[in-house]
Amino acid sequence: MELAKEPVYCLESILVHDLTHQLERHHNEHFTGLFDQHLPQWRALHDELNGSVLAEF
């Protein structure tokens, strides 16, 4: 439920991450290539989520 407190644009990153795992199981070059293709700004969103107060839990 804590994810519901995150901005919607960050939740999009989580959704695309999970959907990308349907195509590639591991966090490898293929995974990041797919992620780059579908959500080019994912690295900035990832950094924002990791820096959020919720990341401490």
N, CA, C and O atoms as CSV, one atom per row, in Angstrom:
chain,resi,resn,atom,element,x,y,z
A,1,MET,N,N,0.800,-1.209,0.000
A,1,MET,CA,C,0.000,0.000,0.000
A,1,MET,C,C,0.841,1.271,0.000
A,1,MET,O,O,0.357,2.338,-0.377
A,2,GLU,N,N,2.082,1.160,0.417
A,2,GLU,CA,C,2.936,2.345,0.461
A,2,GLU,C,C,3.184,2.923,-0.934
A,2,GLU,O,O,3.392,4.128,-1.078
A,3,LEU,N,N,3.163,2.078,-1.950
A,3,LEU,CA,C,3.372,2.573,-3.314
A,3,LEU,C,C,2.286,3.550,-3.734
A,3,LEU,O,O,2.527,4.410,-4.580
A,4,ALA,N,N,1.111,3.435,-3.166
A,4,ALA,CA,C,0.016,4.346,-3.505
A,4,ALA,C,C,0.353,5.781,-3.128
A,4,ALA,O,O,-0.287,6.714,-3.614
A,5,LYS,N,N,1.339,5.970,-2.276
A,5,LYS,CA,C,1.736,7.319,-1.854
A,5,LYS,C,C,2.748,7.951,-2.802
A,5,LYS,O,O,3.056,9.137,-2.685
A,6,GLU,N,N,3.261,7.167,-3.733
A,6,GLU,CA,C,4.229,7.684,-4.694
A,6,GLU,C,C,3.518,8.429,-5.822
A,6,GLU,O,O,2.347,8.166,-6.097
A,7,PRO,N,N,4.224,9.363,-6.481
A,7,PRO,CA,C,3.632,10.053,-7.635
A,7,PRO,C,C,3.273,9.055,-8.737
A,7,PRO,O,O,3.942,8.035,-8.905
A,8,VAL,N,N,2.220,9.359,-9.477
A,8,VAL,CA,C,1.743,8.461,-10.528
A,8,VAL,C,C,2.839,8.165,-11.542
A,8,VAL,O,O,2.965,7.025,-11.991
A,9,TYR,N,N,3.628,9.153,-11.911
A,9,TYR,CA,C,4.661,8.918,-12.914
A,9,TYR,C,C,5.715,7.925,-12.417
A,9,TYR,O,O,6.341,7.254,-13.238
A,10,CYS,N,N,5.930,7.809,-11.122
A,10,CYS,CA,C,6.839,6.793,-10.589
A,10,CYS,C,C,6.186,5.415,-10.628
A,10,CYS,O,O,6.864,4.413,-10.854
A,11,LEU,N,N,4.897,5.363,-10.414
A,11,LEU,CA,C,4.191,4.090,-10.476
A,11,LEU,C,C,4.233,3.513,-11.887
A,11,LEU,O,O,4.261,2.296,-12.068
A,12,GLU,N,N,4.238,4.391,-12.880
A,12,GLU,CA,C,4.365,3.934,-14.265
A,12,GLU,C,C,5.672,3.167,-14.442
A,12,GLU,O,O,5.709,2.155,-15.142
A,13,SER,N,N,6.735,3.640,-13.818
A,13,SER,CA,C,8.020,2.966,-13.907
A,13,SER,C,C,7.948,1.566,-13.300
A,13,SER,O,O,8.515,0.622,-13.851
A,14,ILE,N,N,7.269,1.430,-12.194
A,14,ILE,CA,C,7.117,0.123,-11.539
A,14,ILE,C,C,6.316,-0.820,-12.425
A,14,ILE,O,O,6.649,-1.998,-12.556
A,15,LEU,N,N,5.272,-0.299,-13.024
A,15,LEU,CA,C,4.436,-1.118,-13.904
A,15,LEU,C,C,5.225,-1.587,-15.132
A,15,LEU,O,O,5.180,-2.763,-15.492
A,16,VAL,N,N,5.937,-0.669,-15.762
A,16,VAL,CA,C,6.727,-1.035,-16.947
A,16,VAL,C,C,7.825,-2.019,-16.552
A,16,VAL,O,O,8.130,-2.939,-17.312
A,17,HIS,N,N,8.415,-1.841,-15.389
A,17,HIS,CA,C,9.435,-2.772,-14.891
A,17,HIS,C,C,8.855,-4.175,-14.790
A,17,HIS,O,O,9.450,-5.131,-15.287
A,18,ASP,N,N,7.707,-4.302,-14.156
A,18,ASP,CA,C,7.089,-5.627,-13.994
A,18,ASP,C,C,6.670,-6.225,-15.338
A,18,ASP,O,O,6.834,-7.425,-15.557
A,19,LEU,N,N,6.138,-5.411,-16.224
A,19,LEU,CA,C,5.751,-5.913,-17.540
A,19,LEU,C,C,6.977,-6.326,-18.364
A,19,LEU,O,O,6.921,-7.293,-19.123
A,20,THR,N,N,8.064,-5.601,-18.214
A,20,THR,CA,C,9.283,-5.946,-18.931
A,20,THR,C,C,9.796,-7.312,-18.478
A,20,THR,O,O,10.388,-8.051,-19.265
A,21,HIS,N,N,9.567,-7.640,-17.218
A,21,HIS,CA,C,9.970,-8.964,-16.728
A,21,HIS,C,C,9.167,-10.085,-17.387
A,21,HIS,O,O,9.573,-11.246,-17.316
A,22,GLN,N,N,8.077,-9.778,-18.006
A,22,GLN,CA,C,7.341,-10.793,-18.756
A,22,GLN,C,C,8.106,-11.193,-20.017
A,22,GLN,O,O,7.922,-12.290,-20.544
A,23,LEU,N,N,8.956,-10.298,-20.487
A,23,LEU,CA,C,9.758,-10.552,-21.687
A,23,LEU,C,C,11.192,-10.973,-21.356
A,23,LEU,O,O,11.823,-11.696,-22.128
A,24,GLU,N,N,11.699,-10.525,-20.221
A,24,GLU,CA,C,13.071,-10.838,-19.824
A,24,GLU,C,C,13.119,-10.990,-18.308
A,24,GLU,O,O,12.790,-10.064,-17.567
A,25,ARG,N,N,13.525,-12.144,-17.873
A,25,ARG,CA,C,13.507,-12.468,-16.440
A,25,ARG,C,C,14.573,-11.714,-15.656
A,25,ARG,O,O,14.329,-11.296,-14.524
A,26,HIS,N,N,15.741,-11.539,-16.241
A,26,HIS,CA,C,16.887,-10.975,-15.522
A,26,HIS,C,C,17.095,-9.498,-15.855
A,26,HIS,O,O,16.631,-9.006,-16.884
A,27,HIS,N,N,17.801,-8.807,-14.965
A,27,HIS,CA,C,18.159,-7.410,-15.193
A,27,HIS,C,C,19.457,-7.367,-15.998
A,27,HIS,O,O,20.514,-7.022,-15.470
A,28,ASN,N,N,19.366,-7.715,-17.254
A,28,ASN,CA,C,20.538,-7.754,-18.125
A,28,ASN,C,C,20.409,-6.689,-19.219
A,28,ASN,O,O,19.524,-5.835,-19.156
A,29,GLU,N,N,21.281,-6.741,-20.207
A,29,GLU,CA,C,21.258,-5.740,-21.284
A,29,GLU,C,C,19.955,-5.789,-22.076
A,29,GLU,O,O,19.440,-4.750,-22.489
A,30,HIS,N,N,19.429,-6.968,-22.288
A,30,HIS,CA,C,18.157,-7.092,-23.002
A,30,HIS,C,C,17.045,-6.403,-22.213
A,30,HIS,O,O,16.232,-5.680,-22.788
A,31,PHE,N,N,17.008,-6.626,-20.905
A,31,PHE,CA,C,16.006,-5.999,-20.038
A,31,PHE,C,C,16.116,-4.472,-20.104
A,31,PHE,O,O,15.124,-3.782,-20.340
A,32,THR,N,N,17.326,-3.953,-19.893
A,32,THR,CA,C,17.475,-2.495,-19.896
A,32,THR,C,C,17.196,-1.910,-21.278
A,32,THR,O,O,16.696,-0.790,-21.382
A,33,GLY,N,N,17.511,-2.648,-22.335
A,33,GLY,CA,C,17.182,-2.187,-23.685
A,33,GLY,C,C,15.679,-2.064,-23.883
A,33,GLY,O,O,15.198,-1.082,-24.449
A,34,LEU,N,N,14.943,-3.058,-23.416
A,34,LEU,CA,C,13.476,-2.998,-23.499
A,34,LEU,C,C,12.936,-1.854,-22.650
A,34,LEU,O,O,12.036,-1.124,-23.065
A,35,PHE,N,N,13.498,-1.712,-21.463
A,35,PHE,CA,C,13.056,-0.640,-20.564
A,35,PHE,C,C,13.336,0.724,-21.204
A,35,PHE,O,O,12.488,1.616,-21.170
A,36,ASP,N,N,14.530,0.880,-21.788
A,36,ASP,CA,C,14.870,2.130,-22.486
A,36,ASP,C,C,13.892,2.418,-23.618
A,36,ASP,O,O,13.507,3.566,-23.841
A,37,GLN,N,N,13.498,1.378,-24.323
A,37,GLN,CA,C,12.598,1.529,-25.465
A,37,GLN,C,C,11.209,1.999,-25.021
A,37,GLN,O,O,10.598,2.842,-25.678
A,38,HIS,N,N,10.724,1.464,-23.931
A,38,HIS,CA,C,9.340,1.735,-23.524
A,38,HIS,C,C,9.191,2.857,-22.499
A,38,HIS,O,O,8.117,3.442,-22.364
A,39,LEU,N,N,10.278,3.154,-21.776
A,39,LEU,CA,C,10.219,4.227,-20.774
A,39,LEU,C,C,11.616,4.847,-20.664
A,39,LEU,O,O,12.346,4.577,-19.711
A,40,PRO,N,N,11.983,5.685,-21.650
A,40,PRO,CA,C,13.353,6.204,-21.722
A,40,PRO,C,C,13.829,6.920,-20.459
A,40,PRO,O,O,15.027,6.931,-20.178
A,41,GLN,N,N,12.929,7.507,-19.707
A,41,GLN,CA,C,13.310,8.257,-18.505
A,41,GLN,C,C,13.328,7.388,-17.252
A,41,GLN,O,O,13.314,7.921,-16.143
A,42,TRP,N,N,13.359,6.071,-17.399
A,42,TRP,CA,C,13.237,5.170,-16.251
A,42,TRP,C,C,14.353,5.343,-15.235
A,42,TRP,O,O,14.124,5.150,-14.041
A,43,ARG,N,N,15.540,5.697,-15.668
A,43,ARG,CA,C,16.646,5.833,-14.714
A,43,ARG,C,C,16.387,6.970,-13.727
A,43,ARG,O,O,16.643,6.823,-12.532
A,44,ALA,N,N,15.890,8.084,-14.212
A,44,ALA,CA,C,15.574,9.206,-13.323
A,44,ALA,C,C,14.441,8.833,-12.363
A,44,ALA,O,O,14.472,9.195,-11.187
A,45,LEU,N,N,13.446,8.112,-12.870
A,45,LEU,CA,C,12.339,7.680,-12.011
A,45,LEU,C,C,12.827,6.682,-10.966
A,45,LEU,O,O,12.411,6.725,-9.809
A,46,HIS,N,N,13.712,5.786,-11.387
A,46,HIS,CA,C,14.294,4.805,-10.473
A,46,HIS,C,C,15.042,5.512,-9.340
A,46,HIS,O,O,14.894,5.153,-8.172
A,47,ASP,N,N,15.837,6.509,-9.693
A,47,ASP,CA,C,16.582,7.273,-8.693
A,47,ASP,C,C,15.641,7.998,-7.741
A,47,ASP,O,O,15.892,8.065,-6.538
A,48,GLU,N,N,14.563,8.535,-8.284
A,48,GLU,CA,C,13.595,9.240,-7.441
A,48,GLU,C,C,12.918,8.281,-6.464
A,48,GLU,O,O,12.754,8.602,-5.286
A,49,LEU,N,N,12.529,7.116,-6.949
A,49,LEU,CA,C,11.902,6.126,-6.066
A,49,LEU,C,C,12.876,5.647,-4.990
A,49,LEU,O,O,12.489,5.483,-3.833
A,50,ASN,N,N,14.114,5.426,-5.360
A,50,ASN,CA,C,15.108,4.960,-4.383
A,50,ASN,C,C,15.442,6.036,-3.362
A,50,ASN,O,O,15.889,5.730,-2.257
A,51,GLY,N,N,15.228,7.282,-3.726
A,51,GLY,CA,C,15.499,8.389,-2.798
A,51,GLY,C,C,14.313,8.799,-1.961
A,51,GLY,O,O,14.425,9.679,-1.108
A,52,SER,N,N,13.171,8.166,-2.196
A,52,SER,CA,C,11.959,8.550,-1.468
A,52,SER,C,C,12.019,8.062,-0.030
A,52,SER,O,O,12.761,7.132,0.287
A,53,VAL,N,N,11.259,8.672,0.815
A,53,VAL,CA,C,11.166,8.288,2.224
A,53,VAL,C,C,10.708,6.848,2.330
A,53,VAL,O,O,11.132,6.131,3.236
A,54,LEU,N,N,9.845,6.410,1.416
A,54,LEU,CA,C,9.320,5.044,1.463
A,54,LEU,C,C,10.399,4.004,1.199
A,54,LEU,O,O,10.260,2.852,1.611
A,55,ALA,N,N,11.460,4.390,0.527
A,55,ALA,CA,C,12.540,3.443,0.227
A,55,ALA,C,C,13.278,3.010,1.484
A,55,ALA,O,O,13.990,2.006,1.470
A,56,GLU,N,N,13.116,3.753,2.564
A,56,GLU,CA,C,13.805,3.425,3.806
A,56,GLU,C,C,13.158,2.264,4.533
A,56,GLU,O,O,13.764,1.695,5.441
A,57,PHE,N,N,11.958,1.902,4.162
A,57,PHE,CA,C,11.253,0.836,4.877
A,57,PHE,C,C,11.534,-0.527,4.311
A,57,PHE,O,O,11.011,-1.523,4.810
